[in-house]
Each structure stands twice: as C-alpha cells, then as structure tokens.
Amino acid sequence: MFAEIEPRAVDPIMAMMAAFRADPRELKVDLIVGVYKDDAGRVPVMRAVKGAEAVTLKTEDTKTYVGIAGDAELNERTPRMLLGDGHPALAAGRIGAVQTVGGSGALRVACDLIASTKPGATIWVSSPTWANHVPVARAAGLTIREYPYFRASDRGLDFDGMLACLTNDVAPGDVVLLHACCHNPTGVDLKPAQWEEITQVIADRGLFPFVDCAYQGLGHGLEEDVAGLRHLAAHVPEMLIASSYSKNFGIYRERTGGLTVLAETPDQLKPVMAQLNATIRANYSMPPNHGARIVAEVFADDALHADWEAELTEVRERIAQMRRELRAKLEERQVTADLSFVTDQVGMFSYTGFTPEQVQMVREEYGIYMASDGRINVAALCSTNIDHVADGFAAALR
Ligand code: LMR
C-alpha cells in the first residue's frame, strides 16, 4: 500500500522550521512560525498560565474523561469572550460552543460539519490566506475558491476587489472564510466601516460567514479586535467562529480552541450541536483537557484574569514597538521604498511582499528565515536581532 503514496510538498511553514533547525550557522534568525517571543528570544509561559496550572495541580482529583464537547466552563466563556456578554445572539439562546483541538481542530470540525450538511460546498478564502486553511478545507471535501484580499502595490487591502467578489461571484449559501483580526499571513485587517459594508453584502445575499479568530488581543485590544466580528454576528442568521487560545494565552502546544455556532433560532441550534458532537466523536473523540482548564481557571479568578490581561497588553505593545523599530531602522538604512506597511499592518505578522528570490537571498546571505511567502513573525524581533534583520531587509529592498 505504501508504495502507492506519491511524494508531496510539506507545509511551507513547517518546512521552513525544519530548514532553520538544520542550519549550522551561529547567526541565524527565526521569523517563521507565529509564536510570541520576549526580548530575550524566549517563548514565555504567561504568569497567569503558571498560576492557573498551580491551582489545577492542587485541585484536580481525577483524570477521567471530560466528554466530546470538552470543558463546559470553557464552552460557556468562549462565546462571551468573542461576542461580549451583552451580545443579542447570546441573550436569545442562539449560541453554542464546543472545545476543540486548537484553532485548527475548530476549522476542521467546522469544515466537516459544512461538508456533511452540504456535500461539496464552496468555501471562499482570502488571497492569500493561512497556509493550512486550504489543506483543512480540502481534506473535509469542500470546494475552494479565493476572493481578492491583499494588494501587492501598496501591501494593503484590495477592498474594492473583495467587495466586488462577494457581491458578484460568491453564490448565496457559499461559505466565506474571514479573519477576525491580525490577518494571517498579511497583517492587513478590515477597518470598522469595511466590516459594516461586507456584513451588509453577506446578509443581503445570504452568504454563510465563517470567521477564524486566532489572534484576539494581539492587534489593538481584546474588544477592538473583535468589533467587526461582533457587528457581523449581530446581523446574520447563522455563522461559525473558529477560535484559538494558542496565541493570546501562549499555550500553543496544549492545543486549546473552540468552535462557536450561531443558529437562527434556539431550536435550530440543537441538531447542529448534535451533529458537531458526532463529527468530533468520529474525528478524535474528545479534546485534551489541560489547556482548557488553564483558560477556564484564568477566567474564573479575578486576579489571574487581570494579570493575564496586563501581560497580554505588554505582549501587544512589544509587537507594535518592534514594528516601529523595524521601520525606523530600515529608514536609517536609506531604504527608499514606502515603509508605511510595516507599521500599518496589525498583529504578529507582516507580509514583506518579498519575491521568492528576496526570501532566498536574506535566508542564504543573512540567515534570516521567514515563511516562504514572505511573511515574517514580527513578534520574534528583539533588541539583539533587529539590526541584523534590518541589514538583511535593507539589502533586499534596495
Ligand atoms: C502560524 O501561522 O505560524 C501559526 O498559526 C502556526 C501554524 O500552525 O502554522
């Protein structure tokens, strides 16, 4: 059987990580995967996470199964964090949530749910989108199409192209995958007025919104980052939201995420949740518990919660600071290209717009590694590597 398997391309982010590890050079910089690093280059465990783990260690008295939907306390918190306590859809009992194996697990069970309801359904993804969106949707059997998003000329948003596509090309009932904030890989987000415009088109034309929210709190703030999502959720009958605690709690390896469902009525929610449970059971049976307990403990304890928010603010501010410093250092090096994109883009990632040759040149000559599409993890810049990175980027941009 195995002889039949054709060689296939590895995920571009994972492939680059392997190449970085294999590079024997002392001076090399890893700007590849989306993890937050502090100024010492460490991927820290957040203080509140350590605190919640200490509580769990003391209070946990069994390792028995939790259940298909995961931690009930977490499932109660996830939609409230995304939509806000006072959201009308919550008050109307139209919202349900399950814990998933990270944000990717949420994406997969959501795509499976869509495929089981509407075999071969079309999902529209932004051009470009996160390297794993297409493989996940394809594995679930969905048909994938792209809507315009990134405009290379100014490294900004092609909003007219996006809107025209949603208005003319996407068919009613098609799924539209949107990024709530900190767009991965581009760092280019919709402005509030643009969220309003696309909400109108989605609602008027009966498109099905599916939002990936993996970076809440890493852009402008916990509330600000989901303002567009909240607006959308208030104006559509149905919606799916995949969310992740990997980045905003720094618990990447614990694989903790959620899938939130918005149904048109409370009665319609019940069969959806039953189908979702069946999908999860057939997929991986039940999600792991440790990360979910950490998040639930942090939410339940006022002091831990306040400390988490404070540390998340520090994280967000350090990322914004690194953007400003990178721009300033490129300007110092007489780069004449328009550099406003470095500080305009939001969140962990910046899309440099580098060609494959430029990506290769900075890797080979400077040991600077980024995703092969030119995406860099701004959160991995720090005081000891930023000058070297600026040297490499200035050479590429000249
Ligand atoms: C990323 O985009 O770097 C992260 O979401 C990690 C991953 O799984 O690709």
mmCIF file of C-alpha atoms and ligand atoms in Angstrom:
data_model
loop_
_atom_site.group_PDB
_atom_site.id
_atom_site.type_symbol
_atom_site.label_atom_id
_atom_site.label_comp_id
_atom_site.label_asym_id
_atom_site.label_seq_id
_atom_site.Cartn_x
_atom_site.Cartn_y
_atom_site.Cartn_z
ATOM 1 C CA MET A 1 0.000 0.000 0.000
ATOM 2 C CA PHE A 2 2.695 2.488 0.949
ATOM 3 C CA ALA A 3 4.408 2.154 -2.421
ATOM 4 C CA GLU A 4 1.409 3.953 -3.930
ATOM 5 C CA ILE A 5 1.996 7.137 -1.913
ATOM 6 C CA GLU A 6 3.339 9.953 -4.060
ATOM 7 C CA PRO A 7 5.919 12.372 -2.612
ATOM 8 C CA ARG A 8 4.177 15.599 -1.633
ATOM 9 C CA ALA A 9 5.064 19.131 -0.667
ATOM 10 C CA VAL A 10 5.441 19.812 3.057
ATOM 11 C CA ASP A 11 3.518 22.693 4.684
ATOM 12 C CA PRO A 12 5.618 25.798 3.866
ATOM 13 C CA ILE A 13 5.759 26.991 7.485
ATOM 14 C CA MET A 14 6.757 23.579 8.868
ATOM 15 C CA ALA A 15 9.282 23.048 6.033
ATOM 16 C CA MET A 16 11.000 26.320 6.832
ATOM 17 C CA MET A 17 11.157 25.444 10.551
ATOM 18 C CA ALA A 18 12.970 22.214 9.688
ATOM 19 C CA ALA A 19 15.409 24.111 7.435
ATOM 20 C CA PHE A 20 16.104 26.586 10.249
ATOM 21 C CA ARG A 21 16.878 23.810 12.715
ATOM 22 C CA ALA A 22 19.251 22.189 10.216
ATOM 23 C CA ASP A 23 21.183 25.423 9.527
ATOM 24 C CA PRO A 24 24.512 25.153 11.387
ATOM 25 C CA ARG A 25 25.272 28.906 11.296
ATOM 26 C CA GLU A 26 25.538 30.701 14.624
ATOM 27 C CA LEU A 27 23.995 33.909 13.328
ATOM 28 C CA LYS A 28 20.512 32.952 12.208
ATOM 29 C CA VAL A 29 17.135 34.460 12.982
ATOM 30 C CA ASP A 30 13.826 32.585 13.120
ATOM 31 C CA LEU A 31 10.928 34.765 11.952
ATOM 32 C CA ILE A 32 8.910 31.788 10.743
ATOM 33 C CA VAL A 33 6.146 30.365 12.919
ATOM 34 C CA GLY A 34 3.638 32.565 14.762
ATOM 35 C CA VAL A 35 4.771 32.367 18.371
ATOM 36 C CA TYR A 36 5.352 35.345 20.643
ATOM 37 C CA LYS A 37 8.934 35.768 21.838
ATOM 38 C CA ASP A 38 10.090 38.145 24.543
ATOM 39 C CA ASP A 39 13.060 40.455 24.149
ATOM 40 C CA ALA A 40 15.382 37.638 25.240
ATOM 41 C CA GLY A 41 14.087 35.470 22.390
ATOM 42 C CA ARG A 42 12.191 33.079 24.684
ATOM 43 C CA VAL A 43 8.612 31.879 24.110
ATOM 44 C CA PRO A 44 7.481 32.583 27.678
ATOM 45 C CA VAL A 45 4.806 30.871 29.755
ATOM 46 C CA MET A 46 2.457 33.652 30.860
ATOM 47 C CA ARG A 47 2.302 34.391 34.583
ATOM 48 C CA ALA A 48 -1.441 33.729 34.810
ATOM 49 C CA VAL A 49 -0.989 30.420 32.993
ATOM 50 C CA LYS A 50 1.576 29.330 35.613
ATOM 51 C CA GLY A 51 -0.850 30.459 38.327
ATOM 52 C CA ALA A 52 -3.749 28.519 36.818
ATOM 53 C CA GLU A 53 -1.569 25.431 36.420
ATOM 54 C CA ALA A 54 -0.678 25.610 40.118
ATOM 55 C CA VAL A 55 -4.390 25.704 41.009
ATOM 56 C CA THR A 56 -5.143 22.770 38.691
ATOM 57 C CA LEU A 57 -2.297 20.715 40.104
ATOM 58 C CA LYS A 58 -3.719 21.207 43.580
ATOM 59 C CA THR A 59 -7.398 20.734 42.852
ATOM 60 C CA GLU A 60 -7.520 18.148 40.076
ATOM 61 C CA ASP A 61 -8.572 14.845 41.621
ATOM 62 C CA THR A 62 -9.339 12.714 38.571
ATOM 63 C CA LYS A 63 -8.191 12.128 35.036
ATOM 64 C CA THR A 64 -11.434 10.609 33.859
ATOM 65 C CA TYR A 65 -12.928 11.593 30.505
ATOM 66 C CA VAL A 66 -14.465 15.032 30.253
ATOM 67 C CA GLY A 67 -16.675 14.493 27.198
ATOM 68 C CA ILE A 68 -16.936 15.097 23.481
ATOM 69 C CA ALA A 69 -17.559 18.842 23.727
ATOM 70 C CA GLY A 70 -14.727 19.349 26.223
ATOM 71 C CA ASP A 71 -14.713 21.640 29.236
ATOM 72 C CA ALA A 72 -18.191 23.042 29.963
ATOM 73 C CA GLU A 73 -16.838 26.134 31.750
ATOM 74 C CA LEU A 74 -14.627 26.956 28.778
ATOM 75 C CA ASN A 75 -17.530 26.461 26.387
ATOM 76 C CA GLU A 76 -19.523 28.965 28.352
ATOM 77 C CA ARG A 77 -16.657 31.506 28.256
ATOM 78 C CA THR A 78 -15.555 31.202 24.626
ATOM 79 C CA PRO A 79 -18.614 32.850 23.004
ATOM 80 C CA ARG A 80 -18.650 35.542 25.697
ATOM 81 C CA MET A 81 -15.035 36.417 25.009
ATOM 82 C CA LEU A 82 -15.673 36.547 21.269
ATOM 83 C CA LEU A 83 -19.025 38.295 21.220
ATOM 84 C CA GLY A 84 -19.179 40.161 24.534
ATOM 85 C CA ASP A 85 -21.521 39.414 27.452
ATOM 86 C CA GLY A 86 -24.341 41.584 26.193
ATOM 87 C CA HIS A 87 -24.482 40.293 22.637
ATOM 88 C CA PRO A 88 -28.109 39.832 21.487
ATOM 89 C CA ALA A 89 -27.423 36.396 19.961
ATOM 90 C CA LEU A 90 -26.254 35.130 23.374
ATOM 91 C CA ALA A 91 -29.282 36.536 25.141
ATOM 92 C CA ALA A 92 -31.506 34.899 22.503
ATOM 93 C CA GLY A 93 -30.043 31.427 23.205
ATOM 94 C CA ARG A 94 -28.852 31.094 19.613
ATOM 95 C CA ILE A 95 -25.209 30.373 20.507
ATOM 96 C CA GLY A 96 -23.495 27.065 21.261
ATOM 97 C CA ALA A 97 -19.801 26.186 21.593
ATOM 98 C CA VAL A 98 -17.511 23.190 21.790
ATOM 99 C CA GLN A 99 -13.885 22.987 22.853
ATOM 100 C CA THR A 100 -11.597 21.865 20.043
ATOM 101 C CA VAL A 101 -8.026 20.699 19.464
ATOM 102 C CA GLY A 102 -6.644 24.188 18.900
ATOM 103 C CA GLY A 103 -7.933 26.599 16.277
ATOM 104 C CA SER A 104 -7.036 24.097 13.553
ATOM 105 C CA GLY A 105 -9.271 21.489 15.188
ATOM 106 C CA ALA A 106 -12.099 24.034 15.171
ATOM 107 C CA LEU A 107 -11.529 24.735 11.489
ATOM 108 C CA ARG A 108 -11.541 21.038 10.682
ATOM 109 C CA VAL A 109 -14.698 20.102 12.585
ATOM 110 C CA ALA A 110 -16.424 23.183 11.152
ATOM 111 C CA CYS A 111 -15.453 22.170 7.614
ATOM 112 C CA ASP A 112 -16.601 18.597 8.328
ATOM 113 C CA LEU A 113 -19.899 19.966 9.627
ATOM 114 C CA ILE A 114 -20.345 22.038 6.476
ATOM 115 C CA ALA A 115 -19.411 19.085 4.237
ATOM 116 C CA SER A 116 -21.812 16.723 5.997
ATOM 117 C CA THR A 117 -24.650 19.244 5.633
ATOM 118 C CA LYS A 118 -23.851 20.371 2.116
ATOM 119 C CA PRO A 119 -21.503 17.932 0.342
ATOM 120 C CA GLY A 120 -19.011 19.692 -1.924
ATOM 121 C CA ALA A 121 -19.978 23.141 -0.612
ATOM 122 C CA THR A 122 -17.816 26.008 -1.793
ATOM 123 C CA ILE A 123 -15.665 27.874 0.709
ATOM 124 C CA TRP A 124 -14.107 31.193 -0.317
ATOM 125 C CA VAL A 125 -10.785 32.071 1.281
ATOM 126 C CA SER A 126 -8.819 35.301 1.110
ATOM 127 C CA SER A 127 -5.965 35.572 -1.365
ATOM 128 C CA PRO A 128 -3.628 34.862 0.322
ATOM 129 C CA THR A 129 -4.704 33.025 3.451
ATOM 130 C CA TRP A 130 -3.079 30.999 6.240
ATOM 131 C CA ALA A 131 -1.101 28.094 4.764
ATOM 132 C CA ASN A 132 -3.291 25.487 6.482
ATOM 133 C CA HIS A 133 -6.751 26.836 5.587
ATOM 134 C CA VAL A 134 -6.828 25.284 2.142
ATOM 135 C CA PRO A 135 -5.471 21.841 3.190
ATOM 136 C CA VAL A 136 -8.006 21.653 6.048
ATOM 137 C CA ALA A 137 -10.968 22.630 3.854
ATOM 138 C CA ARG A 138 -9.806 20.318 1.073
ATOM 139 C CA ALA A 139 -9.388 17.391 3.473
ATOM 140 C CA ALA A 140 -13.020 17.894 4.519
ATOM 141 C CA GLY A 141 -14.089 17.687 0.867
ATOM 142 C CA LEU A 142 -15.011 21.343 0.325
ATOM 143 C CA THR A 143 -14.531 23.175 -2.956
ATOM 144 C CA ILE A 144 -12.099 26.057 -2.504
ATOM 145 C CA ARG A 145 -12.195 29.422 -4.234
ATOM 146 C CA GLU A 146 -10.391 32.673 -3.495
ATOM 147 C CA TYR A 147 -11.604 36.236 -3.055
ATOM 148 C CA PRO A 148 -9.189 39.153 -3.626
ATOM 149 C CA TYR A 149 -7.659 40.488 -0.426
ATOM 150 C CA PHE A 150 -4.033 41.634 -0.469
ATOM 151 C CA ARG A 151 -2.943 44.360 -2.878
ATOM 152 C CA ALA A 152 0.736 43.947 -3.669
ATOM 153 C CA SER A 153 1.200 47.520 -4.979
ATOM 154 C CA ASP A 154 0.882 49.112 -1.520
ATOM 155 C CA ARG A 155 0.947 45.965 0.633
ATOM 156 C CA GLY A 156 -2.567 46.898 1.743
ATOM 157 C CA LEU A 157 -6.142 45.749 1.308
ATOM 158 C CA ASP A 158 -7.835 45.317 -2.072
ATOM 159 C CA PHE A 159 -11.198 46.175 -0.564
ATOM 160 C CA ASP A 160 -12.887 47.011 -3.870
ATOM 161 C CA GLY A 161 -11.840 43.636 -5.278
ATOM 162 C CA MET A 162 -13.033 41.811 -2.175
ATOM 163 C CA LEU A 163 -16.387 43.571 -2.147
ATOM 164 C CA ALA A 164 -16.950 43.056 -5.876
ATOM 165 C CA CYS A 165 -16.243 39.339 -5.495
ATOM 166 C CA LEU A 166 -18.630 38.975 -2.544
ATOM 167 C CA THR A 167 -21.258 40.908 -4.475
ATOM 168 C CA ASN A 168 -20.931 39.242 -7.877
ATOM 169 C CA ASP A 169 -19.067 35.933 -7.691
ATOM 170 C CA VAL A 170 -19.876 34.263 -4.369
ATOM 171 C CA ALA A 171 -23.201 32.400 -4.657
ATOM 172 C CA PRO A 172 -25.865 32.562 -1.944
ATOM 173 C CA GLY A 173 -25.189 29.769 0.561
ATOM 174 C CA ASP A 174 -21.454 29.662 -0.204
ATOM 175 C CA VAL A 175 -19.182 29.830 2.823
ATOM 176 C CA VAL A 176 -16.931 32.889 3.203
ATOM 177 C CA LEU A 177 -13.943 32.406 5.492
ATOM 178 C CA LEU A 178 -12.910 35.701 7.101
ATOM 179 C CA HIS A 179 -10.127 36.512 9.558
ATOM 180 C CA ALA A 180 -11.446 38.355 12.620
ATOM 181 C CA CYS A 181 -8.203 40.308 13.147
ATOM 182 C CA CYS A 182 -4.433 40.199 12.644
ATOM 183 C CA HIS A 183 -4.882 38.622 9.220
ATOM 184 C CA ASN A 184 -2.563 35.678 8.694
ATOM 185 C CA PRO A 185 -0.322 35.975 6.693
ATOM 186 C CA THR A 186 -0.669 39.631 5.671
ATOM 187 C CA GLY A 187 -1.336 41.607 8.880
ATOM 188 C CA VAL A 188 -3.818 43.635 6.784
ATOM 189 C CA ASP A 189 -7.204 43.982 8.516
ATOM 190 C CA LEU A 190 -10.609 45.337 7.553
ATOM 191 C CA LYS A 191 -11.487 48.726 9.071
ATOM 192 C CA PRO A 192 -14.758 49.008 11.055
ATOM 193 C CA ALA A 193 -16.594 50.701 8.157
ATOM 194 C CA GLN A 194 -15.403 47.927 5.833
ATOM 195 C CA TRP A 195 -16.759 45.268 8.220
ATOM 196 C CA GLU A 196 -20.087 47.081 8.020
ATOM 197 C CA GLU A 197 -20.040 47.026 4.237
ATOM 198 C CA ILE A 198 -19.226 43.347 3.939
ATOM 199 C CA THR A 199 -21.772 42.497 6.638
ATOM 200 C CA GLN A 200 -24.413 44.182 4.519
ATOM 201 C CA VAL A 201 -23.460 42.181 1.426
ATOM 202 C CA ILE A 202 -23.231 38.903 3.356
ATOM 203 C CA ALA A 203 -26.637 39.471 4.955
ATOM 204 C CA ASP A 204 -28.349 40.747 1.800
ATOM 205 C CA ARG A 205 -27.034 37.952 -0.419
ATOM 206 C CA GLY A 206 -27.425 35.086 2.066
ATOM 207 C CA LEU A 207 -23.727 34.144 2.160
ATOM 208 C CA PHE A 208 -22.596 31.935 5.055
ATOM 209 C CA PRO A 209 -19.923 33.618 7.211
ATOM 210 C CA PHE A 210 -17.231 31.529 8.869
ATOM 211 C CA VAL A 211 -14.751 33.556 10.904
ATOM 212 C CA ASP A 212 -11.314 32.425 12.058
ATOM 213 C CA CYS A 213 -10.344 34.282 15.240
ATOM 214 C CA ALA A 214 -6.873 33.121 16.241
ATOM 215 C CA TYR A 215 -5.326 36.375 17.456
ATOM 216 C CA GLN A 216 -7.863 38.180 19.643
ATOM 217 C CA GLY A 217 -5.945 40.626 21.832
ATOM 218 C CA LEU A 218 -2.779 40.748 19.733
ATOM 219 C CA GLY A 219 -3.851 43.557 17.426
ATOM 220 C CA HIS A 220 -5.479 46.603 19.020
ATOM 221 C CA GLY A 221 -7.072 45.037 22.128
ATOM 222 C CA LEU A 222 -9.375 42.247 23.291
ATOM 223 C CA GLU A 223 -12.514 44.225 22.472
ATOM 224 C CA GLU A 224 -11.249 46.196 19.481
ATOM 225 C CA ASP A 225 -10.007 43.081 17.659
ATOM 226 C CA VAL A 226 -13.479 41.524 17.557
ATOM 227 C CA ALA A 227 -15.597 44.633 16.914
ATOM 228 C CA GLY A 228 -16.083 43.639 13.261
ATOM 229 C CA LEU A 229 -16.906 40.060 14.205
ATOM 230 C CA ARG A 230 -19.474 41.279 16.737
ATOM 231 C CA HIS A 231 -21.091 43.532 14.176
ATOM 232 C CA LEU A 232 -21.323 40.669 11.703
ATOM 233 C CA ALA A 233 -22.758 38.291 14.328
ATOM 234 C CA ALA A 234 -25.481 40.822 15.136
ATOM 235 C CA HIS A 235 -26.685 40.972 11.533
ATOM 236 C CA VAL A 236 -26.626 37.431 10.153
ATOM 237 C CA PRO A 237 -28.898 34.481 10.932
ATOM 238 C CA GLU A 238 -26.153 31.843 11.010
ATOM 239 C CA MET A 239 -22.413 31.801 11.437
ATOM 240 C CA LEU A 240 -19.455 29.696 12.583
ATOM 241 C CA ILE A 241 -16.471 31.048 14.544
ATOM 242 C CA ALA A 242 -13.253 29.058 14.975
ATOM 243 C CA SER A 243 -11.120 30.475 17.762
ATOM 244 C CA SER A 244 -7.805 29.709 19.383
ATOM 245 C CA TYR A 245 -6.247 30.263 22.795
ATOM 246 C CA SER A 246 -2.800 29.311 21.472
ATOM 247 C CA LYS A 247 -1.591 32.863 20.923
ATOM 248 C CA ASN A 248 -3.422 35.012 23.457
ATOM 249 C CA PHE A 249 -2.620 32.562 26.285
ATOM 250 C CA GLY A 250 0.692 31.396 24.786
ATOM 251 C CA ILE A 251 -0.389 27.752 25.231
ATOM 252 C CA TYR A 252 0.408 26.624 21.699
ATOM 253 C CA ARG A 253 1.275 23.013 22.495
ATOM 254 C CA GLU A 254 -1.774 22.486 24.701
ATOM 255 C CA ARG A 255 -3.980 22.653 21.579
ATOM 256 C CA THR A 256 -6.866 24.651 23.011
ATOM 257 C CA GLY A 257 -9.507 26.227 20.829
ATOM 258 C CA GLY A 258 -13.222 26.469 20.342
ATOM 259 C CA LEU A 259 -15.917 26.351 17.713
ATOM 260 C CA THR A 260 -18.824 28.712 18.285
ATOM 261 C CA VAL A 261 -22.081 28.246 16.411
ATOM 262 C CA LEU A 262 -24.679 30.922 15.793
ATOM 263 C CA ALA A 263 -28.011 29.409 14.726
ATOM 264 C CA GLU A 264 -31.089 31.237 13.524
ATOM 265 C CA THR A 265 -33.217 30.002 16.439
ATOM 266 C CA PRO A 266 -32.565 28.115 19.704
ATOM 267 C CA ASP A 267 -34.451 25.123 18.231
ATOM 268 C CA GLN A 268 -32.191 25.051 15.197
ATOM 269 C CA LEU A 269 -29.121 25.101 17.423
ATOM 270 C CA LYS A 270 -29.860 21.679 18.952
ATOM 271 C CA PRO A 271 -29.416 19.491 15.838
ATOM 272 C CA VAL A 272 -26.317 21.489 14.841
ATOM 273 C CA MET A 273 -24.678 20.819 18.203
ATOM 274 C CA ALA A 274 -25.646 17.125 17.985
ATOM 275 C CA GLN A 275 -24.082 16.904 14.513
ATOM 276 C CA LEU A 276 -20.985 18.696 15.760
ATOM 277 C CA ASN A 277 -20.629 16.248 18.643
ATOM 278 C CA ALA A 278 -20.935 13.334 16.209
ATOM 279 C CA THR A 279 -18.285 14.935 13.962
ATOM 280 C CA ILE A 280 -15.870 15.334 16.871
ATOM 281 C CA ARG A 281 -16.511 11.797 18.141
ATOM 282 C CA ALA A 282 -15.677 10.391 14.715
ATOM 283 C CA ASN A 283 -12.643 12.658 14.391
ATOM 284 C CA TYR A 284 -10.688 12.496 17.663
ATOM 285 C CA SER A 285 -13.360 11.509 20.171
ATOM 286 C CA MET A 286 -12.634 14.223 22.762
ATOM 287 C CA PRO A 287 -10.278 17.167 23.106
ATOM 288 C CA PRO A 288 -7.405 17.304 25.621
ATOM 289 C CA ASN A 289 -8.139 18.943 28.960
ATOM 290 C CA HIS A 290 -5.066 20.697 30.348
ATOM 291 C CA GLY A 291 -5.162 23.870 28.247
ATOM 292 C CA ALA A 292 -8.914 24.214 28.657
ATOM 293 C CA ARG A 293 -8.547 24.028 32.451
ATOM 294 C CA ILE A 294 -5.871 26.740 32.368
ATOM 295 C CA VAL A 295 -8.058 29.120 30.378
ATOM 296 C CA ALA A 296 -11.164 28.370 32.452
ATOM 297 C CA GLU A 297 -9.213 28.945 35.708
ATOM 298 C CA VAL A 298 -7.849 32.253 34.456
ATOM 299 C CA PHE A 299 -11.336 33.414 33.508
ATOM 300 C CA ALA A 300 -12.780 32.284 36.845
ATOM 301 C CA ASP A 301 -10.207 34.027 39.060
ATOM 302 C CA ASP A 302 -10.285 37.840 39.080
ATOM 303 C CA ALA A 303 -6.607 38.244 39.994
ATOM 304 C CA LEU A 304 -5.372 35.769 37.378
ATOM 305 C CA HIS A 305 -7.692 37.306 34.820
ATOM 306 C CA ALA A 306 -6.412 40.833 35.472
ATOM 307 C CA ASP A 307 -2.802 39.646 35.338
ATOM 308 C CA TRP A 308 -3.430 37.815 32.048
ATOM 309 C CA GLU A 309 -4.921 40.948 30.511
ATOM 310 C CA ALA A 310 -1.978 43.026 31.755
ATOM 311 C CA GLU A 311 0.573 40.618 30.297
ATOM 312 C CA LEU A 312 -1.342 40.392 27.027
ATOM 313 C CA THR A 313 -1.194 44.181 26.835
ATOM 314 C CA GLU A 314 2.603 44.002 27.305
ATOM 315 C CA VAL A 315 2.792 41.417 24.504
ATOM 316 C CA ARG A 316 0.708 43.570 22.158
ATOM 317 C CA GLU A 317 2.728 46.674 22.928
ATOM 318 C CA ARG A 318 6.042 44.922 22.380
ATOM 319 C CA ILE A 319 4.898 43.728 18.966
ATOM 320 C CA ALA A 320 3.798 47.263 17.997
ATOM 321 C CA GLN A 321 7.122 48.600 19.280
ATOM 322 C CA MET A 322 9.048 46.103 17.129
ATOM 323 C CA ARG A 323 7.086 47.301 14.092
ATOM 324 C CA ARG A 324 8.037 50.917 14.815
ATOM 325 C CA GLU A 325 11.696 49.997 15.411
ATOM 326 C CA LEU A 326 11.969 47.893 12.272
ATOM 327 C CA ARG A 327 10.550 50.724 10.194
ATOM 328 C CA ALA A 328 12.891 53.274 11.801
ATOM 329 C CA LYS A 329 15.917 51.044 11.262
ATOM 330 C CA LEU A 330 15.044 50.498 7.597
ATOM 331 C CA GLU A 331 14.639 54.257 7.162
ATOM 332 C CA GLU A 332 18.039 54.802 8.815
ATOM 333 C CA ARG A 333 19.468 52.454 6.188
ATOM 334 C CA GLN A 334 18.151 54.730 3.414
ATOM 335 C CA VAL A 335 15.540 52.309 2.113
ATOM 336 C CA THR A 336 13.523 54.425 -0.285
ATOM 337 C CA ALA A 337 10.543 52.071 -0.680
ATOM 338 C CA ASP A 338 7.298 53.104 1.089
ATOM 339 C CA LEU A 339 7.624 51.511 4.516
ATOM 340 C CA SER A 340 4.276 52.522 5.972
ATOM 341 C CA PHE A 341 3.071 48.916 5.602
ATOM 342 C CA VAL A 342 5.424 47.843 8.405
ATOM 343 C CA THR A 343 3.542 49.930 10.965
ATOM 344 C CA ASP A 344 0.109 49.829 9.281
ATOM 345 C CA GLN A 345 -0.161 46.046 9.315
ATOM 346 C CA VAL A 346 -1.522 44.619 12.558
ATOM 347 C CA GLY A 347 -0.724 41.678 14.831
ATOM 348 C CA MET A 348 2.007 39.095 14.817
ATOM 349 C CA PHE A 349 2.646 39.026 11.089
ATOM 350 C CA SER A 350 3.937 41.341 8.451
ATOM 351 C CA TYR A 351 3.804 40.492 4.801
ATOM 352 C CA THR A 352 7.002 41.850 3.344
ATOM 353 C CA GLY A 353 5.975 41.357 -0.258
ATOM 354 C CA PHE A 354 9.422 39.868 -0.888
ATOM 355 C CA THR A 355 9.761 37.781 -4.039
ATOM 356 C CA PRO A 356 10.915 34.153 -3.641
ATOM 357 C CA GLU A 357 14.383 35.378 -4.726
ATOM 358 C CA GLN A 358 14.452 38.035 -1.991
ATOM 359 C CA VAL A 359 13.270 35.487 0.616
ATOM 360 C CA GLN A 360 16.048 33.159 -0.521
ATOM 361 C CA MET A 361 18.682 35.914 -0.537
ATOM 362 C CA VAL A 362 18.018 37.010 3.076
ATOM 363 C CA ARG A 363 17.999 33.373 4.159
ATOM 364 C CA GLU A 364 21.208 32.418 2.375
ATOM 365 C CA GLU A 365 23.223 35.576 2.949
ATOM 366 C CA TYR A 366 21.902 36.712 6.334
ATOM 367 C CA GLY A 367 20.476 33.534 7.905
ATOM 368 C CA ILE A 368 17.088 35.254 8.262
ATOM 369 C CA TYR A 369 14.276 32.736 7.948
ATOM 370 C CA MET A 370 10.663 33.639 7.172
ATOM 371 C CA ALA A 371 7.705 31.746 5.712
ATOM 372 C CA SER A 372 8.349 31.095 2.028
ATOM 373 C CA ASP A 373 5.562 33.525 1.005
ATOM 374 C CA GLY A 374 7.480 36.435 2.584
ATOM 375 C CA ARG A 375 5.552 36.509 5.867
ATOM 376 C CA ILE A 376 7.569 37.428 8.947
ATOM 377 C CA ASN A 377 6.713 36.928 12.593
ATOM 378 C CA VAL A 378 7.195 40.463 13.963
ATOM 379 C CA ALA A 379 6.821 39.040 17.479
ATOM 380 C CA ALA A 380 10.170 37.280 17.068
ATOM 381 C CA LEU A 381 12.104 40.519 16.554
ATOM 382 C CA CYS A 382 14.069 41.645 19.591
ATOM 383 C CA SER A 383 16.821 44.094 20.558
ATOM 384 C CA THR A 384 19.575 41.592 19.737
ATOM 385 C CA ASN A 385 18.404 40.598 16.247
ATOM 386 C CA ILE A 386 16.614 43.662 14.871
ATOM 387 C CA ASP A 387 19.725 45.398 13.478
ATOM 388 C CA HIS A 388 20.793 42.279 11.655
ATOM 389 C CA VAL A 389 17.269 41.808 10.276
ATOM 390 C CA ALA A 390 17.180 45.456 9.167
ATOM 391 C CA ASP A 391 20.521 44.949 7.367
ATOM 392 C CA GLY A 392 19.172 41.926 5.509
ATOM 393 C CA PHE A 393 15.846 43.540 4.644
ATOM 394 C CA ALA A 394 17.532 46.781 3.516
ATOM 395 C CA ALA A 395 19.732 44.755 1.172
ATOM 396 C CA ALA A 396 16.631 43.006 -0.215
ATOM 397 C CA LEU A 397 14.648 46.224 -0.614
ATOM 398 C CA ARG A 398 17.349 48.222 -2.335
HETATM 399 C C1 LMR B 1 1.380 30.203 12.052
HETATM 400 O O1 LMR B 1 0.671 30.590 11.120
HETATM 401 O O2 LMR B 1 2.602 30.402 12.091
HETATM 402 C C2 LMR B 1 0.750 29.506 13.207
HETATM 403 O O3 LMR B 1 -0.633 29.541 13.109
HETATM 404 C C3 LMR B 1 1.278 28.160 13.450
HETATM 405 C C4 LMR B 1 0.882 27.145 12.425
HETATM 406 O O4 LMR B 1 0.360 26.105 12.820
HETATM 407 O O5 LMR B 1 1.078 27.382 11.231
#
